[in-house]
mmCIF file of C-alpha atoms in Angstrom:
data_model
loop_
_atom_site.group_PDB
_atom_site.id
_atom_site.type_symbol
_atom_site.label_atom_id
_atom_site.label_comp_id
_atom_site.label_asym_id
_atom_site.label_seq_id
_atom_site.Cartn_x
_atom_site.Cartn_y
_atom_site.Cartn_z
ATOM 1 C CA MET A 14 -125.075 121.379 65.784
ATOM 2 C CA ILE A 15 -127.815 121.852 62.962
ATOM 3 C CA PRO A 16 -127.828 120.935 59.762
ATOM 4 C CA GLY A 17 -127.743 123.314 57.340
ATOM 5 C CA ARG A 18 -127.190 123.776 53.406
ATOM 6 C CA LYS A 19 -123.455 123.276 53.116
ATOM 7 C CA HIS A 20 -122.273 123.288 56.615
ATOM 8 C CA ALA A 21 -124.073 122.234 59.925
ATOM 9 C CA ARG A 22 -124.869 125.855 61.611
ATOM 10 C CA LEU A 23 -123.366 126.646 64.581
ATOM 11 C CA MET A 24 -125.896 126.983 68.369
ATOM 12 C CA PHE A 25 -125.424 128.859 70.817
ATOM 13 C CA HIS A 26 -126.874 131.458 73.935
ATOM 14 C CA GLY A 27 -129.898 130.372 71.455
ATOM 15 C CA TYR A 28 -129.198 132.114 68.243
ATOM 16 C CA THR A 29 -128.341 130.505 65.592
ATOM 17 C CA PHE A 30 -124.811 130.917 63.024
ATOM 18 C CA LYS A 31 -123.631 129.904 60.044
ATOM 19 C CA ARG A 32 -119.705 129.296 58.874
ATOM 20 C CA TYR A 33 -118.028 131.840 56.733
ATOM 21 C CA GLN A 34 -114.443 131.606 57.197
ATOM 22 C CA VAL A 35 -111.500 128.820 57.661
ATOM 23 C CA LEU A 36 -108.125 130.860 59.108
ATOM 24 C CA VAL A 37 -105.025 129.425 58.348
ATOM 25 C CA ASN A 38 -104.446 128.395 61.651
ATOM 26 C CA GLY A 39 -107.708 126.226 61.259
ATOM 27 C CA HIS A 40 -109.506 128.484 63.971
ATOM 28 C CA VAL A 41 -113.155 129.292 62.021
ATOM 29 C CA ARG A 42 -114.813 132.369 61.483
ATOM 30 C CA TRP A 43 -118.597 132.163 61.662
ATOM 31 C CA ARG A 44 -121.463 134.986 61.165
ATOM 32 C CA CYS A 45 -125.594 135.024 62.867
ATOM 33 C CA SER A 46 -127.418 133.804 60.507
ATOM 34 C CA LYS A 47 -129.234 137.654 59.980
ATOM 35 C CA TRP A 48 -126.141 139.051 59.496
ATOM 36 C CA HIS A 49 -127.715 139.526 55.507
ATOM 37 C CA MET A 50 -130.859 141.552 58.292
ATOM 38 C CA GLY A 51 -127.204 144.127 60.068
ATOM 39 C CA CYS A 52 -126.736 141.015 62.465
ATOM 40 C CA ARG A 53 -123.743 141.805 62.982
ATOM 41 C CA VAL A 54 -122.640 139.557 65.510
ATOM 42 C CA SER A 55 -119.356 136.706 64.684
ATOM 43 C CA VAL A 56 -117.906 134.242 66.797
ATOM 44 C CA LYS A 57 -114.692 132.712 66.085
ATOM 45 C CA THR A 58 -113.632 128.684 67.288
ATOM 46 C CA ASN A 59 -110.711 126.959 67.646
ATOM 47 C CA THR A 60 -112.561 124.454 65.071
ATOM 48 C CA GLU A 61 -115.162 123.629 63.109
ATOM 49 C CA ASP A 62 -116.263 121.819 66.094
ATOM 50 C CA PRO A 63 -117.454 124.339 68.567
ATOM 51 C CA ARG A 64 -116.871 122.468 71.630
ATOM 52 C CA ALA A 65 -113.815 122.500 70.756
ATOM 53 C CA GLY A 66 -114.192 125.991 72.283
ATOM 54 C CA ILE A 67 -114.850 128.853 71.432
ATOM 55 C CA LEU A 68 -112.362 131.956 71.090
ATOM 56 C CA LEU A 69 -113.701 135.487 70.908
ATOM 57 C CA ILE A 70 -117.152 137.222 70.608
ATOM 58 C CA GLU A 71 -117.626 140.078 68.920
ATOM 59 C CA ASN A 72 -121.023 142.802 68.673
ATOM 60 C CA ILE A 73 -124.585 142.170 70.005
ATOM 61 C CA HIS A 74 -127.316 140.779 68.826
ATOM 62 C CA ASN A 75 -129.384 143.395 66.608
ATOM 63 C CA HIS A 76 -132.721 140.487 67.538
ATOM 64 C CA GLU A 77 -134.596 138.098 69.623
ATOM 65 C CA ARG A 78 -132.922 134.907 69.492
ATOM 66 C CA PRO A 79 -135.520 132.664 67.066
ATOM 67 C CA THR A 80 -137.317 129.728 67.995
ATOM 68 C CA LEU A 81 -136.034 126.444 68.495
ATOM 69 C CA VAL A 82 -137.537 123.066 69.454
ATOM 70 C CA ARG A 83 -137.614 119.670 68.892
ATOM 71 C CA ASN A 84 -140.071 117.348 67.293
ATOM 72 C CA ASN A 85 -141.902 115.905 69.932
ATOM 73 C CA GLU A 86 -143.884 119.226 69.506
ATOM 74 C CA VAL A 87 -144.829 118.048 66.097
ATOM 75 C CA TYR A 88 -147.759 117.205 64.262
ATOM 76 C CA PHE A 89 -148.719 116.753 60.658
ATOM 77 C CA LEU A 90 -152.066 116.351 59.954
ATOM 78 C CA ALA A 91 -153.789 114.451 57.277
ATOM 79 C CA THR A 92 -155.487 116.114 54.292
ATOM 80 C CA LYS A 93 -157.698 115.792 52.274
ATOM 81 C CA LYS A 94 -154.824 117.610 49.355
ATOM 82 C CA LYS A 95 -151.767 116.906 48.810
ATOM 83 C CA TYR A 96 -150.050 117.908 51.235
ATOM 84 C CA PRO A 97 -150.338 117.381 55.498
ATOM 85 C CA LEU A 98 -151.127 120.441 57.784
ATOM 86 C CA LEU A 99 -147.726 120.872 59.974
ATOM 87 C CA LEU A 100 -148.927 121.662 63.270
ATOM 88 C CA PHE A 101 -146.943 123.336 66.219
ATOM 89 C CA ASP A 102 -148.125 125.548 68.705
ATOM 90 C CA LYS A 103 -151.709 124.718 68.885
ATOM 91 C CA TYR A 104 -151.102 126.495 65.180
ATOM 92 C CA THR A 105 -151.513 124.812 61.866
ATOM 93 C CA PHE A 106 -149.078 126.099 58.703
ATOM 94 C CA LYS A 107 -149.363 124.676 55.176
ATOM 95 C CA ARG A 108 -146.328 123.554 52.942
ATOM 96 C CA GLN A 109 -144.782 126.591 50.976
ATOM 97 C CA SER A 110 -141.380 124.685 49.366
ATOM 98 C CA ILE A 111 -138.316 122.714 49.641
ATOM 99 C CA LEU A 112 -135.523 123.967 49.960
ATOM 100 C CA THR A 113 -132.271 122.248 48.557
ATOM 101 C CA SER A 114 -130.731 120.738 52.519
ATOM 102 C CA GLY A 115 -133.645 119.384 52.690
ATOM 103 C CA GLY A 116 -135.628 121.936 54.702
ATOM 104 C CA VAL A 117 -138.948 122.757 54.256
ATOM 105 C CA ILE A 118 -140.536 126.539 54.383
ATOM 106 C CA TRP A 119 -144.646 126.369 56.388
ATOM 107 C CA TYR A 120 -146.648 129.397 56.427
ATOM 108 C CA CYS A 121 -149.334 130.081 58.649
ATOM 109 C CA SER A 122 -152.411 128.668 57.647
ATOM 110 C CA ASN A 123 -154.662 131.543 57.396
ATOM 111 C CA ARG A 124 -151.411 134.171 55.991
ATOM 112 C CA HIS A 125 -154.682 134.628 53.358
ATOM 113 C CA TYR A 126 -155.729 136.557 55.940
ATOM 114 C CA GLY A 127 -152.273 138.092 56.712
ATOM 115 C CA CYS A 128 -151.503 136.300 58.996
ATOM 116 C CA LYS A 129 -147.112 136.371 58.438
ATOM 117 C CA ALA A 130 -146.232 133.240 60.792
ATOM 118 C CA GLN A 131 -143.386 130.881 59.217
ATOM 119 C CA VAL A 132 -141.661 128.285 60.500
ATOM 120 C CA LYS A 133 -138.675 125.639 58.589
ATOM 121 C CA SER A 134 -138.500 122.507 59.339
ATOM 122 C CA ILE A 135 -134.647 120.951 58.994
ATOM 123 C CA GLN A 136 -135.256 116.755 58.548
ATOM 124 C CA ASP A 137 -137.860 116.165 60.898
ATOM 125 C CA SER A 138 -136.686 117.164 64.027
ATOM 126 C CA TYR A 139 -135.981 121.059 64.285
ATOM 127 C CA VAL A 140 -139.094 123.984 63.568
ATOM 128 C CA PHE A 141 -137.703 127.537 63.958
ATOM 129 C CA GLY A 142 -138.563 130.535 62.426
ATOM 130 C CA LYS A 143 -141.125 134.140 62.933
ATOM 131 C CA ILE A 144 -144.293 132.547 65.874
ATOM 132 C CA GLU A 145 -146.072 135.498 65.436
ATOM 133 C CA HIS A 146 -149.594 135.264 65.136
ATOM 134 C CA ASN A 147 -152.516 137.601 64.174
ATOM 135 C CA HIS A 148 -155.041 134.946 64.816
ATOM 136 C CA ASP A 149 -156.558 132.403 67.345
ATOM 137 C CA PRO A 150 -155.287 129.276 67.048
ATOM 138 C CA PRO A 151 -157.642 126.441 65.181
ATOM 139 C CA ARG A 152 -159.451 124.302 67.037
ATOM 140 C CA CYS A 153 -157.785 121.009 65.952
ATOM 141 C CA THR A 154 -158.605 117.690 68.534
ATOM 142 C CA GLN A 155 -156.266 114.102 68.665
ATOM 143 C CA LEU A 156 -158.308 111.177 68.305
ATOM 144 C CA SER A 157 -157.707 107.561 70.387
ATOM 145 C CA ASN A 158 -154.716 105.605 67.343
ATOM 146 C CA GLY A 159 -152.985 109.211 67.963
ATOM 147 C CA THR A 160 -153.532 111.144 64.598
ATOM 148 C CA TRP A 161 -154.640 114.594 65.041
ATOM 149 C CA ILE A 162 -157.865 116.001 62.417
ATOM 150 C CA ARG A 163 -159.227 120.162 62.265
ATOM 151 C CA THR A 164 -162.805 120.639 63.612
ATOM 152 C CA ARG A 165 -164.603 123.602 62.261
ATOM 153 C CA LYS A 166 -167.086 125.183 65.115
ATOM 154 C CA MET A 167 -171.027 123.827 64.817
ATOM 155 C CA LYS A 168 -173.257 126.008 63.777
ATOM 156 C CA LYS A 169 -176.413 126.368 66.670
ATOM 157 C CA TYR A 170 -179.204 124.225 65.344
ATOM 158 C CA LYS A 171 -182.204 127.115 64.110
ATOM 159 C CA PRO A 172 -185.881 124.745 63.320
ATOM 160 C CA ARG A 173 -187.789 125.947 61.549
ATOM 161 C CA LYS A 174 -191.107 127.979 61.650
ATOM 162 C CA LEU A 175 -194.827 125.864 60.206
#
């Protein structure tokens, strides 16, 4: 189970599902989180707790599984600006918006160069999203005190001619 805006989400075989309907007999129907994008997969469980058993799975997904990782691979980089950068999988992300559920949407730091990668973090525990970059990762270094900094490529020194 993953925290959601109103209700918890179901994670099954790497795909996420939103609670759709509680039936009279207590069974719960879940829809794929990409239902609005045309994925018509649904799951029926005995109760709201999926550990009680999954009864039925309908259809096949028409999209890839979302990438979901635990917080131990996510770091925050201090910046001179108001908000930190999120460092995830060697790439940096800028905070875009805070959701009412407490989650945060992050866009790739190179979005102004056309990179469409974005991730969503939920309660600083999970990160998932569209993580396909059109560029190489920036250079980041971890200091001895555990903090991360973004380093820039040094320009070669050219001595002046007199």
